[in-house]
Amino acid sequence: EVLMTQSPATLSVSPGERATLSCRASQSVGSNLAWYQQKPGQTPRLLIYGASTRATSVPARFSGSGSGTEFILTISSLQSEDFAVYYCQQYHLWPLSFGGGTKVEIK
Amino acid sequence: EVQVLESGGDLVQPGGSLRLSCAASGFTFSTYGMSWVRQAPGKGLEWVSSISHSGASAYYADSVKGRFTISRDNSQNTLYLQMNSLRDEDTAVYFCAKYYESGSFYLNHFFDYWGHGTLVTVSS
């Protein structure tokens, strides 16, 4: 089983600042990595797939990078609507697995 | 508009059974893989099971293997999750999720549309 570890657990950022979220896989998952955003009481939203491809209607301030075991989600200039929990998911191997999440909160 | 709507969540005693349903619309259901993902109260996302567009292939998390069965009825555009031998740790909101890509079940097991979930509570 591929263990996905996200860090930090909580990230405090001021609006307009850059946020950098990390996701590490216990073994290589190639570029088979997706990122989701979940706001309280809402359903998860696909942001990034293939490690770096933005999903439809996702703003350009969201970008993904990495391959193998190390991945980064960057939000270049945080907007008020970006404060949420972010999850990474590997889809390279069964069983599929999610990271524990990073909560981005207002500083 | 793509919609997936879960139902069937309830309070059930440990050892009991429950069947969840997910009604899909707005896309050609029979051409997309589907999944169940759960989220325990205050916790993160946990993948539960996936099924191919035809229903011929299915995969399960180790935590539910042998107890849960995923299935689908393409004539009714409906996904199911039969849950048996339920445990306290199965308590969660269960989301139905649509695969991003149609067709092949060999690649790209990630999800672009999720329902709002149905709550399963296992407690005596």
Coordinates of N, CA and C in Angstrom, one line a residue, chain B residues 10 74-75 92 97:
Chain B
D10 N -27.8 5.5 7.3 CA -28.6 5.3 8.5 C -27.8 4.9 9.7
N74 N -26.3 -0.4 -14.9 CA -26.2 0.6 -15.9 C -27.5 1.0 -16.6
S75 N -28.5 0.1 -16.5 CA -29.8 0.4 -17.0 C -30.6 1.4 -16.2
A92 N -19.1 7.0 9.0 CA -18.5 8.0 8.1 C -19.6 8.6 7.1
A97 N -18.3 8.9 -6.2 CA -17.5 9.8 -7.1 C -17.3 9.2 -8.5

